[in-house]
Structures are given as structure tokens and as C-alpha cells.
PDB file of C-alpha atoms in Angstrom:
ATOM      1  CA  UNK A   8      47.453 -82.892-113.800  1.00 85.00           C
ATOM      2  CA  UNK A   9      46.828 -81.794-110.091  1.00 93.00           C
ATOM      3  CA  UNK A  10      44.419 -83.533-107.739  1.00 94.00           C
ATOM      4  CA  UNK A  11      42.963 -82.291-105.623  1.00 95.00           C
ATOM      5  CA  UNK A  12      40.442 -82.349-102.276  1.00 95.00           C
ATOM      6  CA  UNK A  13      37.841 -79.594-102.684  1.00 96.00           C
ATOM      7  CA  UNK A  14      36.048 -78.677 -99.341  1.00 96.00           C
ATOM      8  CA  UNK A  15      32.410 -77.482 -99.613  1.00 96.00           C
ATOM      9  CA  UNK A  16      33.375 -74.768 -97.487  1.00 96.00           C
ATOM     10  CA  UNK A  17      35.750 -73.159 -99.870  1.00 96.00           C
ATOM     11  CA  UNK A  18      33.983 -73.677-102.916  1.00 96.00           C
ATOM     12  CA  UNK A  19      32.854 -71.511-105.588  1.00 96.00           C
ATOM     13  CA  UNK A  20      31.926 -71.344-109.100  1.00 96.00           C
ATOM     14  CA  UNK A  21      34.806 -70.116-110.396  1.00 96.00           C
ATOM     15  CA  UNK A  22      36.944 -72.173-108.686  1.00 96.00           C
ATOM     16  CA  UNK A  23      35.254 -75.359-110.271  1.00 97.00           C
ATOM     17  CA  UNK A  24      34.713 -74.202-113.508  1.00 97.00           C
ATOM     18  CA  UNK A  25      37.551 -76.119-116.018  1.00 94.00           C
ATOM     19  CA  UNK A  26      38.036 -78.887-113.110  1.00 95.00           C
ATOM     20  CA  UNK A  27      37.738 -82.565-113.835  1.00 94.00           C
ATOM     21  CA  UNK A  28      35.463 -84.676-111.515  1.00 95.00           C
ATOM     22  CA  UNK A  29      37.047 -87.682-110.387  1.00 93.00           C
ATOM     23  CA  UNK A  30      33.868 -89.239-109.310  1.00 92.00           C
ATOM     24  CA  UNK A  31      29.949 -89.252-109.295  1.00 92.00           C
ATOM     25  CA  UNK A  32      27.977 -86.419-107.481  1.00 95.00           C
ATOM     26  CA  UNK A  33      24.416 -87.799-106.354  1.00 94.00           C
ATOM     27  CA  UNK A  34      21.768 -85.321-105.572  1.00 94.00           C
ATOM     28  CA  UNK A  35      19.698 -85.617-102.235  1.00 93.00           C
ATOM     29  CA  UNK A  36      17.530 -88.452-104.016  1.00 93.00           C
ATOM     30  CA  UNK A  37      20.525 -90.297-104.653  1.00 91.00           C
ATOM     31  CA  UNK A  38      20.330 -89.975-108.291  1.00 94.00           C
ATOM     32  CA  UNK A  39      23.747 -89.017-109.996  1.00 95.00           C
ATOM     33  CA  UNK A  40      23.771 -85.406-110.622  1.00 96.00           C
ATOM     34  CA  UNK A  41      27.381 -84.942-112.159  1.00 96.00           C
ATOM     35  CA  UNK A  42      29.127 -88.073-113.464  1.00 95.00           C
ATOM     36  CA  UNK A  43      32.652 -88.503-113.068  1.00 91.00           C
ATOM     37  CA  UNK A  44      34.756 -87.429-115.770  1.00 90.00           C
ATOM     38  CA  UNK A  45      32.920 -84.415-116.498  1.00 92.00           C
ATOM     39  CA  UNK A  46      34.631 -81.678-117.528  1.00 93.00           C
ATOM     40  CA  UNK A  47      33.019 -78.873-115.524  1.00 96.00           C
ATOM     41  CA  UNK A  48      31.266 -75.814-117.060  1.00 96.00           C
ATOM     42  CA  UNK A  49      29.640 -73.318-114.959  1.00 97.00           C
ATOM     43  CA  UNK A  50      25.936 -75.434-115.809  1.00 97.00           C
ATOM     44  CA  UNK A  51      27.305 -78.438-114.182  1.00 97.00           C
ATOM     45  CA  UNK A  52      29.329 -76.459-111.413  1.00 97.00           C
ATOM     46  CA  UNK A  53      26.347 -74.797-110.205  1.00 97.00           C
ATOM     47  CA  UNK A  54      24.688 -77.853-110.259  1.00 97.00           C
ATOM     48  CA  UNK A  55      27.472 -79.704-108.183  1.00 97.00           C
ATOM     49  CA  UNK A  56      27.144 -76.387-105.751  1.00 97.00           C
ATOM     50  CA  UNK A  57      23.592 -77.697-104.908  1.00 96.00           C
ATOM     51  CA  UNK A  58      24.062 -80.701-104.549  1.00 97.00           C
ATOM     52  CA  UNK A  59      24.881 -81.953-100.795  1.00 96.00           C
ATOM     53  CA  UNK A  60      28.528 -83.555-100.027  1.00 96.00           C
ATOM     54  CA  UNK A  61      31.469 -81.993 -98.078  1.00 95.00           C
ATOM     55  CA  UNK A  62      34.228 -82.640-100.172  1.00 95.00           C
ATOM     56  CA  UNK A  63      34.933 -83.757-103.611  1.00 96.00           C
ATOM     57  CA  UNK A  64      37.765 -85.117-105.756  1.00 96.00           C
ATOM     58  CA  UNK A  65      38.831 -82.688-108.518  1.00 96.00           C
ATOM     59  CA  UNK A  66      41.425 -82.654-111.459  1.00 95.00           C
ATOM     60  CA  UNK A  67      43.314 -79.247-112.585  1.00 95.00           C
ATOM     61  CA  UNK A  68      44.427 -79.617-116.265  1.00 90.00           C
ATOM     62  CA  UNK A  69      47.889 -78.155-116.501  1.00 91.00           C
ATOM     63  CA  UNK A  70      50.321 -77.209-119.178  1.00 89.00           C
ATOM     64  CA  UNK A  71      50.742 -80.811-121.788  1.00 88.00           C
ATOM     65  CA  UNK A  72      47.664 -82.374-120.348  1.00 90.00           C
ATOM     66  CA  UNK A  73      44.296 -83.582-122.701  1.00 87.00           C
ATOM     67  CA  UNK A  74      41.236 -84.747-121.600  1.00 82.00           C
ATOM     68  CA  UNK A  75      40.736 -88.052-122.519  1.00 81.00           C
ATOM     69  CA  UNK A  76      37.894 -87.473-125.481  1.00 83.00           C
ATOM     70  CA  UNK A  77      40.576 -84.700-126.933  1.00 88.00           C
ATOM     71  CA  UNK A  78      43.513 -87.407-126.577  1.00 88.00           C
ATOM     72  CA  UNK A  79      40.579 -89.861-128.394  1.00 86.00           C
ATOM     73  CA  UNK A  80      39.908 -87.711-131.288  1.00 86.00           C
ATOM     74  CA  UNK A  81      43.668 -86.964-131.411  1.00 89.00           C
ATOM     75  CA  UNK A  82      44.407 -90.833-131.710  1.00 85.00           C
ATOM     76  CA  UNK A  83      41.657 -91.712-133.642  1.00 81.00           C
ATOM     77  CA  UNK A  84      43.187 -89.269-136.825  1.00 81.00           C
ATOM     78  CA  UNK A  85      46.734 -90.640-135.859  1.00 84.00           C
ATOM     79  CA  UNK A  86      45.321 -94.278-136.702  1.00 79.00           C
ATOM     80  CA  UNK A  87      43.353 -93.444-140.118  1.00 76.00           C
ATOM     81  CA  UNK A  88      45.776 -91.171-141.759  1.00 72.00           C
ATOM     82  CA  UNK A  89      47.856 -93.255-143.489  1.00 73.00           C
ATOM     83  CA  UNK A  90      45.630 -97.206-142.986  1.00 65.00           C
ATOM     84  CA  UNK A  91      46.356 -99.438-140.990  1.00 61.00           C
ATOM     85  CA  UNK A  92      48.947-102.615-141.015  1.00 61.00           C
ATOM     86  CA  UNK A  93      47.111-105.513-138.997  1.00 53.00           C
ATOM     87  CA  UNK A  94      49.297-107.759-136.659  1.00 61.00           C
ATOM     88  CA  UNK A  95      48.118-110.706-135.460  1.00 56.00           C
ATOM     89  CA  UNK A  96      48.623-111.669-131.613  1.00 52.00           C
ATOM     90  CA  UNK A  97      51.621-113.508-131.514  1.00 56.00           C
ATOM     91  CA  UNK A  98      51.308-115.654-128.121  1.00 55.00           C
ATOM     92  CA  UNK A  99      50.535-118.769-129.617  1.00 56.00           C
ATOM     93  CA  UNK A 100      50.812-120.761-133.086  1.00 52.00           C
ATOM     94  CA  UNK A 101      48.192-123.221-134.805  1.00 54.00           C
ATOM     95  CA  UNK A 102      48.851-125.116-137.843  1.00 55.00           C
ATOM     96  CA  UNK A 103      50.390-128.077-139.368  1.00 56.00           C
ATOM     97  CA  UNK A 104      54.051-129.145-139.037  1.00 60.00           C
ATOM     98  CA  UNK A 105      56.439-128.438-141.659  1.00 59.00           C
ATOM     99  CA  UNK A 106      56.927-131.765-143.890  1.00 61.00           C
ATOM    100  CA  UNK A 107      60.722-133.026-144.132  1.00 60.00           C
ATOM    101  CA  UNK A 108      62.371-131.514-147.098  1.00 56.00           C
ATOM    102  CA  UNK A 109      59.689-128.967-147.337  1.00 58.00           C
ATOM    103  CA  UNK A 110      61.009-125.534-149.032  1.00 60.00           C
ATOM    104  CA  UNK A 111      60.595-122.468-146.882  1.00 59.00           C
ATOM    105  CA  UNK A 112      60.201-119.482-148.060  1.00 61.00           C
ATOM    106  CA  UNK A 113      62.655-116.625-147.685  1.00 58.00           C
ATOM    107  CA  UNK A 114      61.861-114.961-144.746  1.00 55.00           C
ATOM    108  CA  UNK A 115      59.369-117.210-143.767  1.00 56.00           C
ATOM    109  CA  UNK A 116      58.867-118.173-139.999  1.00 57.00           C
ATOM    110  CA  UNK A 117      59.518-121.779-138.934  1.00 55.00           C
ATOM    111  CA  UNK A 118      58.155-122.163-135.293  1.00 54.00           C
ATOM    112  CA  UNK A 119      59.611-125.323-133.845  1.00 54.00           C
ATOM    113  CA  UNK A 120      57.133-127.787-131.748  1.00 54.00           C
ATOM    114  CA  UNK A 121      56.993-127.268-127.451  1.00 50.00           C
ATOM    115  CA  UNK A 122      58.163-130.298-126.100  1.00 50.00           C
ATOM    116  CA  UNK A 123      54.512-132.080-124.742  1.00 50.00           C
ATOM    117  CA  UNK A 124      56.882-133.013-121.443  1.00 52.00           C
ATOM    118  CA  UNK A 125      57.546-129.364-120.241  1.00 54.00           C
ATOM    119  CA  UNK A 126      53.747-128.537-121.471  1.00 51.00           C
ATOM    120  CA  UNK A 127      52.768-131.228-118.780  1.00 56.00           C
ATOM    121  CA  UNK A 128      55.271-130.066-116.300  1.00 57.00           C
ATOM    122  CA  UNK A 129      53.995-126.683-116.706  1.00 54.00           C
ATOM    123  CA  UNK A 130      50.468-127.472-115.969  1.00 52.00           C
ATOM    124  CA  UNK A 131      51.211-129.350-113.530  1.00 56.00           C
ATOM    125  CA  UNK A 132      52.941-126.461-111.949  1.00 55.00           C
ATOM    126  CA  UNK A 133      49.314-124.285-112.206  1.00 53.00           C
ATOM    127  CA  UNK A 134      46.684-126.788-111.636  1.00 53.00           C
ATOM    128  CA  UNK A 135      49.539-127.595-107.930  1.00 51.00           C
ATOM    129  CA  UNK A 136      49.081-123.331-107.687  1.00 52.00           C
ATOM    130  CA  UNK A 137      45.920-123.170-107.609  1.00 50.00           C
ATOM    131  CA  UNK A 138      44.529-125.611-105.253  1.00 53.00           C
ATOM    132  CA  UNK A 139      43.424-124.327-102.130  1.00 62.00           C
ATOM    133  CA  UNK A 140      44.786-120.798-102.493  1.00 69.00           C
ATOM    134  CA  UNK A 141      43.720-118.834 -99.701  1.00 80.00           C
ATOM    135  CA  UNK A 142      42.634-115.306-101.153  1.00 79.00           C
ATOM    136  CA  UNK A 143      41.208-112.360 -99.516  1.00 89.00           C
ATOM    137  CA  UNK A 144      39.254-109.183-100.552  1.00 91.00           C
ATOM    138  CA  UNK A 145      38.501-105.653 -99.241  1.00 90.00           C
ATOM    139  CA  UNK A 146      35.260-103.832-100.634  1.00 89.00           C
ATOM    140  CA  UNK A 147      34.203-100.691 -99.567  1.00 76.00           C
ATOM    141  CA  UNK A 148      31.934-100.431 -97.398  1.00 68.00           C
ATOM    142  CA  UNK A 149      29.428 -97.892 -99.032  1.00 74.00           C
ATOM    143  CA  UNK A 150      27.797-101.196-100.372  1.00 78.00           C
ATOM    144  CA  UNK A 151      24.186-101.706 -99.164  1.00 83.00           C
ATOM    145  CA  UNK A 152      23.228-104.890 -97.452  1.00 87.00           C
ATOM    146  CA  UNK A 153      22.121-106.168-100.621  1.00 89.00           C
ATOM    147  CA  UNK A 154      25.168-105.623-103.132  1.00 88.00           C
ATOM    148  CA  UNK A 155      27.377-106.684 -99.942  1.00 89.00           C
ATOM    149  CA  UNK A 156      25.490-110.432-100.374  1.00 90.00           C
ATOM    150  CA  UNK A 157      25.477-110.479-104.308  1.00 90.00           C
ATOM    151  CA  UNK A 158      29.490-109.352-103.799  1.00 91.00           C
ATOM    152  CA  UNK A 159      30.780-112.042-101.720  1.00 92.00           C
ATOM    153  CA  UNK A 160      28.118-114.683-103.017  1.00 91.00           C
ATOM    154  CA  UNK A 161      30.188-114.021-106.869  1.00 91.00           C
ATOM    155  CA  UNK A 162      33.507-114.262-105.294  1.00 91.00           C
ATOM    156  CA  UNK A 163      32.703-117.016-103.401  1.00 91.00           C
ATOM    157  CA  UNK A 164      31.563-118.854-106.651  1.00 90.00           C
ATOM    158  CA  UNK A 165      34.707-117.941-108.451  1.00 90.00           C
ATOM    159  CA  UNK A 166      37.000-118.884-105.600  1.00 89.00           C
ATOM    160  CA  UNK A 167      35.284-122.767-105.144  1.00 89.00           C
ATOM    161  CA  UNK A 168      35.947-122.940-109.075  1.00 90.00           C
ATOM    162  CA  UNK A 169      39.254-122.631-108.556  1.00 89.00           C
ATOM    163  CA  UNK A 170      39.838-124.915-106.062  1.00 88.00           C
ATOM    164  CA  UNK A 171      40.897-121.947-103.623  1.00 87.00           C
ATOM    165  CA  UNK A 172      39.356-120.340-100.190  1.00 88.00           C
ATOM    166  CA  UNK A 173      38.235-116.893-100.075  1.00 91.00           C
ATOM    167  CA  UNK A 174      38.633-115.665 -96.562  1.00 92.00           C
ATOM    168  CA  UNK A 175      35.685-113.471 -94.922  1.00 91.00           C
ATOM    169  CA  UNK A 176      35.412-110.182 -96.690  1.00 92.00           C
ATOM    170  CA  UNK A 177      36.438-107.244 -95.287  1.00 93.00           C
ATOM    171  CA  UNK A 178      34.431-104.102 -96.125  1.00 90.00           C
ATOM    172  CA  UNK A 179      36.421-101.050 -95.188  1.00 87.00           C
ATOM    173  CA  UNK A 180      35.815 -97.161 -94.425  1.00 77.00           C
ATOM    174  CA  UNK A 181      36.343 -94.425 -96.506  1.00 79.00           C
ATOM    175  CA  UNK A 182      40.190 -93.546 -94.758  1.00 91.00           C
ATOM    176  CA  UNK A 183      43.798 -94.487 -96.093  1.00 94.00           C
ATOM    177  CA  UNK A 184      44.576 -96.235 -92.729  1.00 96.00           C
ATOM    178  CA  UNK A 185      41.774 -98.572 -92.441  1.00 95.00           C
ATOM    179  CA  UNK A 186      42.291 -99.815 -96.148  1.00 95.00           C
ATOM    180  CA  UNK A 187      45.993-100.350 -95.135  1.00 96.00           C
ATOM    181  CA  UNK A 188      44.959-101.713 -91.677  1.00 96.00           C
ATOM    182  CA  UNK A 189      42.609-104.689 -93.184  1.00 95.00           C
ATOM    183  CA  UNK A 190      45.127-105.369 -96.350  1.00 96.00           C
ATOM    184  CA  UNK A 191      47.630-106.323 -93.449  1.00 96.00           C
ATOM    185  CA  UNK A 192      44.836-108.160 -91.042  1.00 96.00           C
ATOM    186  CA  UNK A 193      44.339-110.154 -94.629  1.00 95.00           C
ATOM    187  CA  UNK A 194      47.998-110.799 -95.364  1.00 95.00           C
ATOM    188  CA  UNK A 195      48.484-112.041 -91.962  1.00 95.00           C
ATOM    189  CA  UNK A 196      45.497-114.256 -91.869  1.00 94.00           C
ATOM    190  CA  UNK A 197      47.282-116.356 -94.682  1.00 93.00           C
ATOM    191  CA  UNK A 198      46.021-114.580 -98.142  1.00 93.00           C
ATOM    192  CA  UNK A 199      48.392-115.071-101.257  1.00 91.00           C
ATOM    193  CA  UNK A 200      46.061-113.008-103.869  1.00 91.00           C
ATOM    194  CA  UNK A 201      44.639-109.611-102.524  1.00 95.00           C
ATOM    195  CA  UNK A 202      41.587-108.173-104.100  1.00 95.00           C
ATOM    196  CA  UNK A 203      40.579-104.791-103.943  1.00 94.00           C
ATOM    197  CA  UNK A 204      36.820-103.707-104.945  1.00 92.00           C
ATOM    198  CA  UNK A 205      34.882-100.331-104.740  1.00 87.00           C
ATOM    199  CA  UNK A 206      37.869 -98.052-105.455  1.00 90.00           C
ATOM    200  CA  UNK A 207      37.073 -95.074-107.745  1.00 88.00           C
ATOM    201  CA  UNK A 208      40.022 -96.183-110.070  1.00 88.00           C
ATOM    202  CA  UNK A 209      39.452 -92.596-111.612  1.00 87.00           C
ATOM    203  CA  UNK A 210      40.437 -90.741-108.757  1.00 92.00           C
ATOM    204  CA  UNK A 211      43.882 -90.302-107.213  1.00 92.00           C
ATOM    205  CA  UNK A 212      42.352 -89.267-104.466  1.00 94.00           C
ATOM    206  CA  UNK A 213      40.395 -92.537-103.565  1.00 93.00           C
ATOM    207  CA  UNK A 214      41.496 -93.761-100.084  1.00 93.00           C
ATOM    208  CA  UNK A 215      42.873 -97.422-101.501  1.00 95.00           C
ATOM    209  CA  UNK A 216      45.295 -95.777-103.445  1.00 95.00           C
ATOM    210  CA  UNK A 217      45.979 -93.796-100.275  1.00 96.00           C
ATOM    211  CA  UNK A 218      46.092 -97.092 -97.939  1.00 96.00           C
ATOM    212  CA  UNK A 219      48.760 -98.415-100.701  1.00 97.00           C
ATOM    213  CA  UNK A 220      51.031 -95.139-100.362  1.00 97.00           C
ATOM    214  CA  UNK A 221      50.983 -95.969 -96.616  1.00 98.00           C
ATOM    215  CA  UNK A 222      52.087 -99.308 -96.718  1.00 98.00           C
ATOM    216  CA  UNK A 223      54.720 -98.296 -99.602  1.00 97.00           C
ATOM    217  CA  UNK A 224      53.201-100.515-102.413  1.00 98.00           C
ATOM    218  CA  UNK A 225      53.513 -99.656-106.052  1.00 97.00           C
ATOM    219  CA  UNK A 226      51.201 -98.720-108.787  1.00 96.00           C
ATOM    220  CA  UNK A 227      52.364-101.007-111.406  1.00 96.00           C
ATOM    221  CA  UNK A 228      49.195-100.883-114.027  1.00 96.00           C
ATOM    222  CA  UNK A 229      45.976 -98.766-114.216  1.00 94.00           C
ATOM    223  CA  UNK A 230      43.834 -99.514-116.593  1.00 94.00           C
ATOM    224  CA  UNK A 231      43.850-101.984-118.760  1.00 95.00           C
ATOM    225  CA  UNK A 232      42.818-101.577-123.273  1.00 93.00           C
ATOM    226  CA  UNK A 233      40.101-103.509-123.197  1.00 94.00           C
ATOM    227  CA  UNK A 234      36.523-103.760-122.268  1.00 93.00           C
ATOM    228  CA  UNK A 235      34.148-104.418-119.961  1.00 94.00           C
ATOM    229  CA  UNK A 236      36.827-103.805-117.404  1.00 93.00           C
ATOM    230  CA  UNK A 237      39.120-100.945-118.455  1.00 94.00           C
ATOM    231  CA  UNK A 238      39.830 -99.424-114.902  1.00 93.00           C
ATOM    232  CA  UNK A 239      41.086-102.862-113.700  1.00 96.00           C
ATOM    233  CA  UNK A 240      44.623-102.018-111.929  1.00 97.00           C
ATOM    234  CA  UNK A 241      47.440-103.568-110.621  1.00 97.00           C
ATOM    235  CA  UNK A 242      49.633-102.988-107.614  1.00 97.00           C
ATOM    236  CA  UNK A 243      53.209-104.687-105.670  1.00 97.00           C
ATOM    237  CA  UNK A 244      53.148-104.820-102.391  1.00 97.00           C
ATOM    238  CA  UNK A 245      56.378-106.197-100.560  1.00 95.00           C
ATOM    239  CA  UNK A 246      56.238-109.339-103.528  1.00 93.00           C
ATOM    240  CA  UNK A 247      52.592-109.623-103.646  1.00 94.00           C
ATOM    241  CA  UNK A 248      50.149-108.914-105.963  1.00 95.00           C
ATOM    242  CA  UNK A 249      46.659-106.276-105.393  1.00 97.00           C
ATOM    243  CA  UNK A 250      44.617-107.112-108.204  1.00 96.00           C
ATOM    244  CA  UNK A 251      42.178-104.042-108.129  1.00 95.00           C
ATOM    245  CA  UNK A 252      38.717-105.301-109.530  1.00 93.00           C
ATOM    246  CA  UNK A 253      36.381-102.842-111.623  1.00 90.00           C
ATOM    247  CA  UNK A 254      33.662-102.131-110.389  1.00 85.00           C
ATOM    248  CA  UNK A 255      31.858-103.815-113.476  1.00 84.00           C
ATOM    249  CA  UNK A 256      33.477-106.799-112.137  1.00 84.00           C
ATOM    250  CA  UNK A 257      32.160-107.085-108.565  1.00 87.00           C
ATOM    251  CA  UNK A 258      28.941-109.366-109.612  1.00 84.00           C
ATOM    252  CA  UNK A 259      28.050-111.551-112.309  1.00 76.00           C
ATOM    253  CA  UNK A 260      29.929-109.467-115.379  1.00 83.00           C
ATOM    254  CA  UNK A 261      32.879-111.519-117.148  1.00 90.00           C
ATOM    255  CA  UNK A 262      35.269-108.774-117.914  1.00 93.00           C
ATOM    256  CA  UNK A 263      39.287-108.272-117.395  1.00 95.00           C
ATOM    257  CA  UNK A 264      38.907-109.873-113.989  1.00 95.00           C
ATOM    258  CA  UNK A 265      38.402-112.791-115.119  1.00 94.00           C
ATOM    259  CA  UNK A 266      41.680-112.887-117.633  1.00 94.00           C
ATOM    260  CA  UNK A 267      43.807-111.853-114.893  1.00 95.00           C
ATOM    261  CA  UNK A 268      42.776-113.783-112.106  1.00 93.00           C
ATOM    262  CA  UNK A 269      43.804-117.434-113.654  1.00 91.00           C
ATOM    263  CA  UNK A 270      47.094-116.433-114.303  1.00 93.00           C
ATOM    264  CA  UNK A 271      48.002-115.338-111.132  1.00 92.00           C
ATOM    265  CA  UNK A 272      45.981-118.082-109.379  1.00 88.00           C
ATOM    266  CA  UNK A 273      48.089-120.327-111.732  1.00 87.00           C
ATOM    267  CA  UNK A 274      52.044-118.620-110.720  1.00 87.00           C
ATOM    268  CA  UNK A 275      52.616-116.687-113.894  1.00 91.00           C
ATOM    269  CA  UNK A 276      54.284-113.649-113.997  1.00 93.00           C
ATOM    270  CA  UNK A 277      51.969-110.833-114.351  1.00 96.00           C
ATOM    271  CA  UNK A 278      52.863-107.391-114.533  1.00 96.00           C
ATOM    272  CA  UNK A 279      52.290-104.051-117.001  1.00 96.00           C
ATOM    273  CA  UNK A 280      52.768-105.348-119.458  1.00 96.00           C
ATOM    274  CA  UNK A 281      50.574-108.341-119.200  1.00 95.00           C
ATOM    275  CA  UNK A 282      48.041-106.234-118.825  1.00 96.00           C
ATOM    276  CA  UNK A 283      48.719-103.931-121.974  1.00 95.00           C
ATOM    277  CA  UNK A 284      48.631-107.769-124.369  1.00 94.00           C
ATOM    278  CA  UNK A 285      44.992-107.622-123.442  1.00 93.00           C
ATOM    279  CA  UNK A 286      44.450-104.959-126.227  1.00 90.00           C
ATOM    280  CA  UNK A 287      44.825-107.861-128.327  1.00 86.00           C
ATOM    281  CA  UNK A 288      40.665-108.872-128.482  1.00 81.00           C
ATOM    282  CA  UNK A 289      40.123-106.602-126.401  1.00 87.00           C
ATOM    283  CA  UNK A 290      36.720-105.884-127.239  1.00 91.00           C
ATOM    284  CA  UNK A 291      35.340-108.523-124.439  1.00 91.00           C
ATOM    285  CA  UNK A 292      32.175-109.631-126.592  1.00 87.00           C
ATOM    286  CA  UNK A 293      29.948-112.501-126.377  1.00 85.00           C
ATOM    287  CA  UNK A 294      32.807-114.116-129.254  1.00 86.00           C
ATOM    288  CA  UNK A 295      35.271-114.115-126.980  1.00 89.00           C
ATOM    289  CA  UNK A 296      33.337-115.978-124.794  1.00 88.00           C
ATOM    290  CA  UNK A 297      36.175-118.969-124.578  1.00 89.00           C
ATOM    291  CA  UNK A 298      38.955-117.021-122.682  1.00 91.00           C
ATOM    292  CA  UNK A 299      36.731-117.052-119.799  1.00 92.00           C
ATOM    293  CA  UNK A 300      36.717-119.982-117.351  1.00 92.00           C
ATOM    294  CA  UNK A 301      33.181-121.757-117.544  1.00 91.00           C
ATOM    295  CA  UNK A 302      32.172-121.018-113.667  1.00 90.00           C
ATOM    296  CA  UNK A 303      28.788-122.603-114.289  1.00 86.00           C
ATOM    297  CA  UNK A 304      27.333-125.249-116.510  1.00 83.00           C
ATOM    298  CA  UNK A 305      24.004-122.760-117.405  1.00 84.00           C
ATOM    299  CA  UNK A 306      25.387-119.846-117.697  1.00 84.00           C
ATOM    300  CA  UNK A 307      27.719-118.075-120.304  1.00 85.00           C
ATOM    301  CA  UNK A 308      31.686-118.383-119.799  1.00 89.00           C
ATOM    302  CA  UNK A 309      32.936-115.870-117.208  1.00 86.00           C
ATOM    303  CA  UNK A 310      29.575-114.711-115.832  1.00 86.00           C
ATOM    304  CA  UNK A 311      27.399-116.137-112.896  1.00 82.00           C
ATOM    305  CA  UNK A 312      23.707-115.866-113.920  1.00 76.00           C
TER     306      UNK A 312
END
């Protein structure tokens, strides 16, 4: 696919008919008039036409690309053809010891016991991690006054849970420089975890992604299989982790977010593909519930209100 920057000036119908929007289009009232994603016909690219912005974020399907409900039905007859052979996630074991003398199976598993000494050691490791970890966040700044507050009032909950400062909260403009500008005023100022919030995770385009090129960090996960959540992404910057929150994620919500965030507070390794192993349950459902950490006493696990 191609991205690219369409300039009001230089648009026409036929040159947005076929094009993929990267991001909503809000009519004068404010109301979204195209969402993003859209697949543009010439109803919807006449509409975009009067609508008032000066430039938009486009996708040109080339040659071996699908749109993602195509690539959905596509996958969805790969899966059913033939069933379906259920694995079970395979990051932990709970059972019973095997009894001495016991006979096992042929090609049976025999998982042998973690030693409860380097299970201490190794909380011991997190719960040292996470104590007063400074962390800072950039938002953009097309938040009102109101979802600025509710913003930085969540983060500031989750932070105090965790035993770790979150430093002020920088909400930047809309160009690659300035995001790049305050991710370095934030690294300087003493931050060890980096949040991003407010990026349009669907467009290539967005000026975070941008800021990242300039300071020469990498893209090392976007998206993530499961839900609420699925644009969460994941960047390396010089060592350190940009955890780039959904936008689902920027209130009270419990989605990805909330997996992630512990383990990196805590000095695990997180990378791709820790992010692809959250397919496993990924449906993020009020049953799932007890992955999320229990921020307060009346609310549900991983949410604020």
C-alpha cells in the first residue's frame, strides 16, 4: 500500500474514489462524516469533498494488497474448511505432581516443579522494578479541556497503583518534530516507560509515527489480536520502550494496556512477539476479568469507575 497526504487543493472525485481513509472526517458540526477505514466510493468521496479540512490521510491499494474485511472473509474460510485443532496456551501448568513410581504414558508430558527460591527471587526482582518508576506520557493535544483532566486523572490512578510517578503530561501538536521534541524533554527529565496516546494507529501518516522516524526508533509491533485494544503498538527507541496506548485505553477501559504495562513496569522482556501471545483469550471480556490488576476496590479489575 501507498500513503499518502491529500491536499484539499488538489482534490477531486476521481482521485479519491478506491482510496482508503486512514482516519475520521467530521463535518462542520463536528459529527463524523466518513469513518476511518472506509473504503471510498464516489457517495462517500463526494461527501468527504464537502466536508471542511485541508488535508487528509489516504491509502492506495496496490498490486497483492486486501482490505482488511476481504483478508477477514479470506481467513475466516481458511479456518472452517477442514475444523479446527484447539491448543491450549502453554505459558503456565496447573495440576497435581506426578506420584513416585507413577507410569507415564508414551508421549506424555512430565513438567518438572519451578524451584519456589528462583520464583521468590524473581518477584522480588519485579515488585524492586516497579517501585517508584518514573514514567512519562505524550497525548495529543486535540483533547478538550475535559478529556485532558479525565486523561491524566486515569494515568495518574494507574501510576500510584504501581508504586511509580507519572511525570506532568505533555500534550503535543499535530507536527513530527514536536512529538520527537517532548519524547526527548521526557527522557531527559528521568522517564524509564514512555507512553504515547492520541495517535491514529491506522494511519502511517500520523505525526508520532513521524516524530519516531526522526529520532530513528523502530516499529517493533502494531496491533495487537485481541480486544478492546487491538491498535495498541509498540516501538524501540535507543533501548527503551514506547508503549503506544489505544485510544480505547486513554480513560477508564481495561483493555491491552493494561496486560502490557505490568510487564514492562515489572523488567520483562517484551517485544512482538509478546504481543502476538495475547491472541491467546484474547477476547478481553468481563471473564477475563483476573488478568487485570485490581486498581480500585469498587470497581471491576482493570477499569477506573
Amino acid at each position: 500500500m501507498k500513503a499518502i497526504a491529500q491536499r484539499r487543493e488538489t482534490a477531486t472525485l476521481e482521485s479519491l474514489v478506491d482510496r482508503v481513509l486512514c482516519h475520521d472526517v467530521r463535518d462542520a458540526a463536528g459529527k463524523v462524516a466518513v469513518e476511518k477505514g472506509a473504503r471510498l466510493t464516489a457517495t462517500s468521496a463526494a461527501t468527504l469533498l464537502a466536508t471542511p479540512w485541508d488535508e487528509i490521510h489516504v491509502l492506495a491499494i496496490e498490486a497483492g494488497d486486501l482490505h482488511e474485511e476481504d483478508a477477514g472473509r479470506r481467513l475466516a474460510a481458511a479456518v472452517v474448511g477442514d475444523g479446527v485443532e484447539v491448543k491450549g496456551y502453554g505459558g503456565g501448568v496447573t495440576g497435581r505432581g506426578v506420584p513416585p513410581r507413577a507410569r507415564v504414558e508414551p508421549r506424555g508430558r512430565v513438567v518438572r516443579a519451578v524451584e519456589r527460591e528462583r520464583l521468590d527471587e524473581h518477584l522480588d526482582r519485579a515488585a524492586a522494578r516497579e517501585t517508584d518508576l518514573p514514567r512519562g506520557a505524550v497525548a495529543q493535544e486535540r483533547l478538550d479541556a475535559r478529556q485532558r483532566a479525565r486523561f491524566e486523572g486515569a494515568l495518574q490512578q494507574k501510576a500510584e497503583w504501581f508504586g511509580s510517578r507519572l511525570l506532568p503530561v505533555r500534550f503535543a501538536g499535530g507536527a513530527p518534530r514536536v512529538i520527537a521534541d517532548e519524547l526527548t524533554a521526557l527522557r531527559r527529565a528521568g522517564a524509564e516507560v514512555l507512553i504515547v496516546a492520541g495517535a491514529s494507529a491506522l494511519d502511517p501518516l500520523d505525526p508520532v509515527f513521524g516524530g519516531l522516524t526522526l529520532l530513528g526508533a523502530r516499529m517493533e509491533r502494531h496491533g495487537a489480536p485481541a480486544h478492546p485494544g487491538s491498535l495498541l503498538w509498540l516501538a524501540l527507541w535507543e533501548g527503551q520502550l514506547v508503549l503506544g496506548m489505544p485510544t480505547c485505553g486513554m480513560f477508564s477501559q481495561a483493555t491491552t494496556f493494561d496486560l502490557v504495562l505490568p510487564r514492562i513496569l515489572a523488567g520483562e522482556h517484551v517485544d512482538n512477539r509478546t504481543i502476538a501471545e495475547l491472541g491467546h483469550g484474547g477476547l478481553l471480556s468481563r471473564d477475563m476479568s483476573y488478568r487485570f490488576p485490581p486498581y480500585r476496590e469498587n470497581a471491576a479489575r482493570g477499569e477506573l469507575e
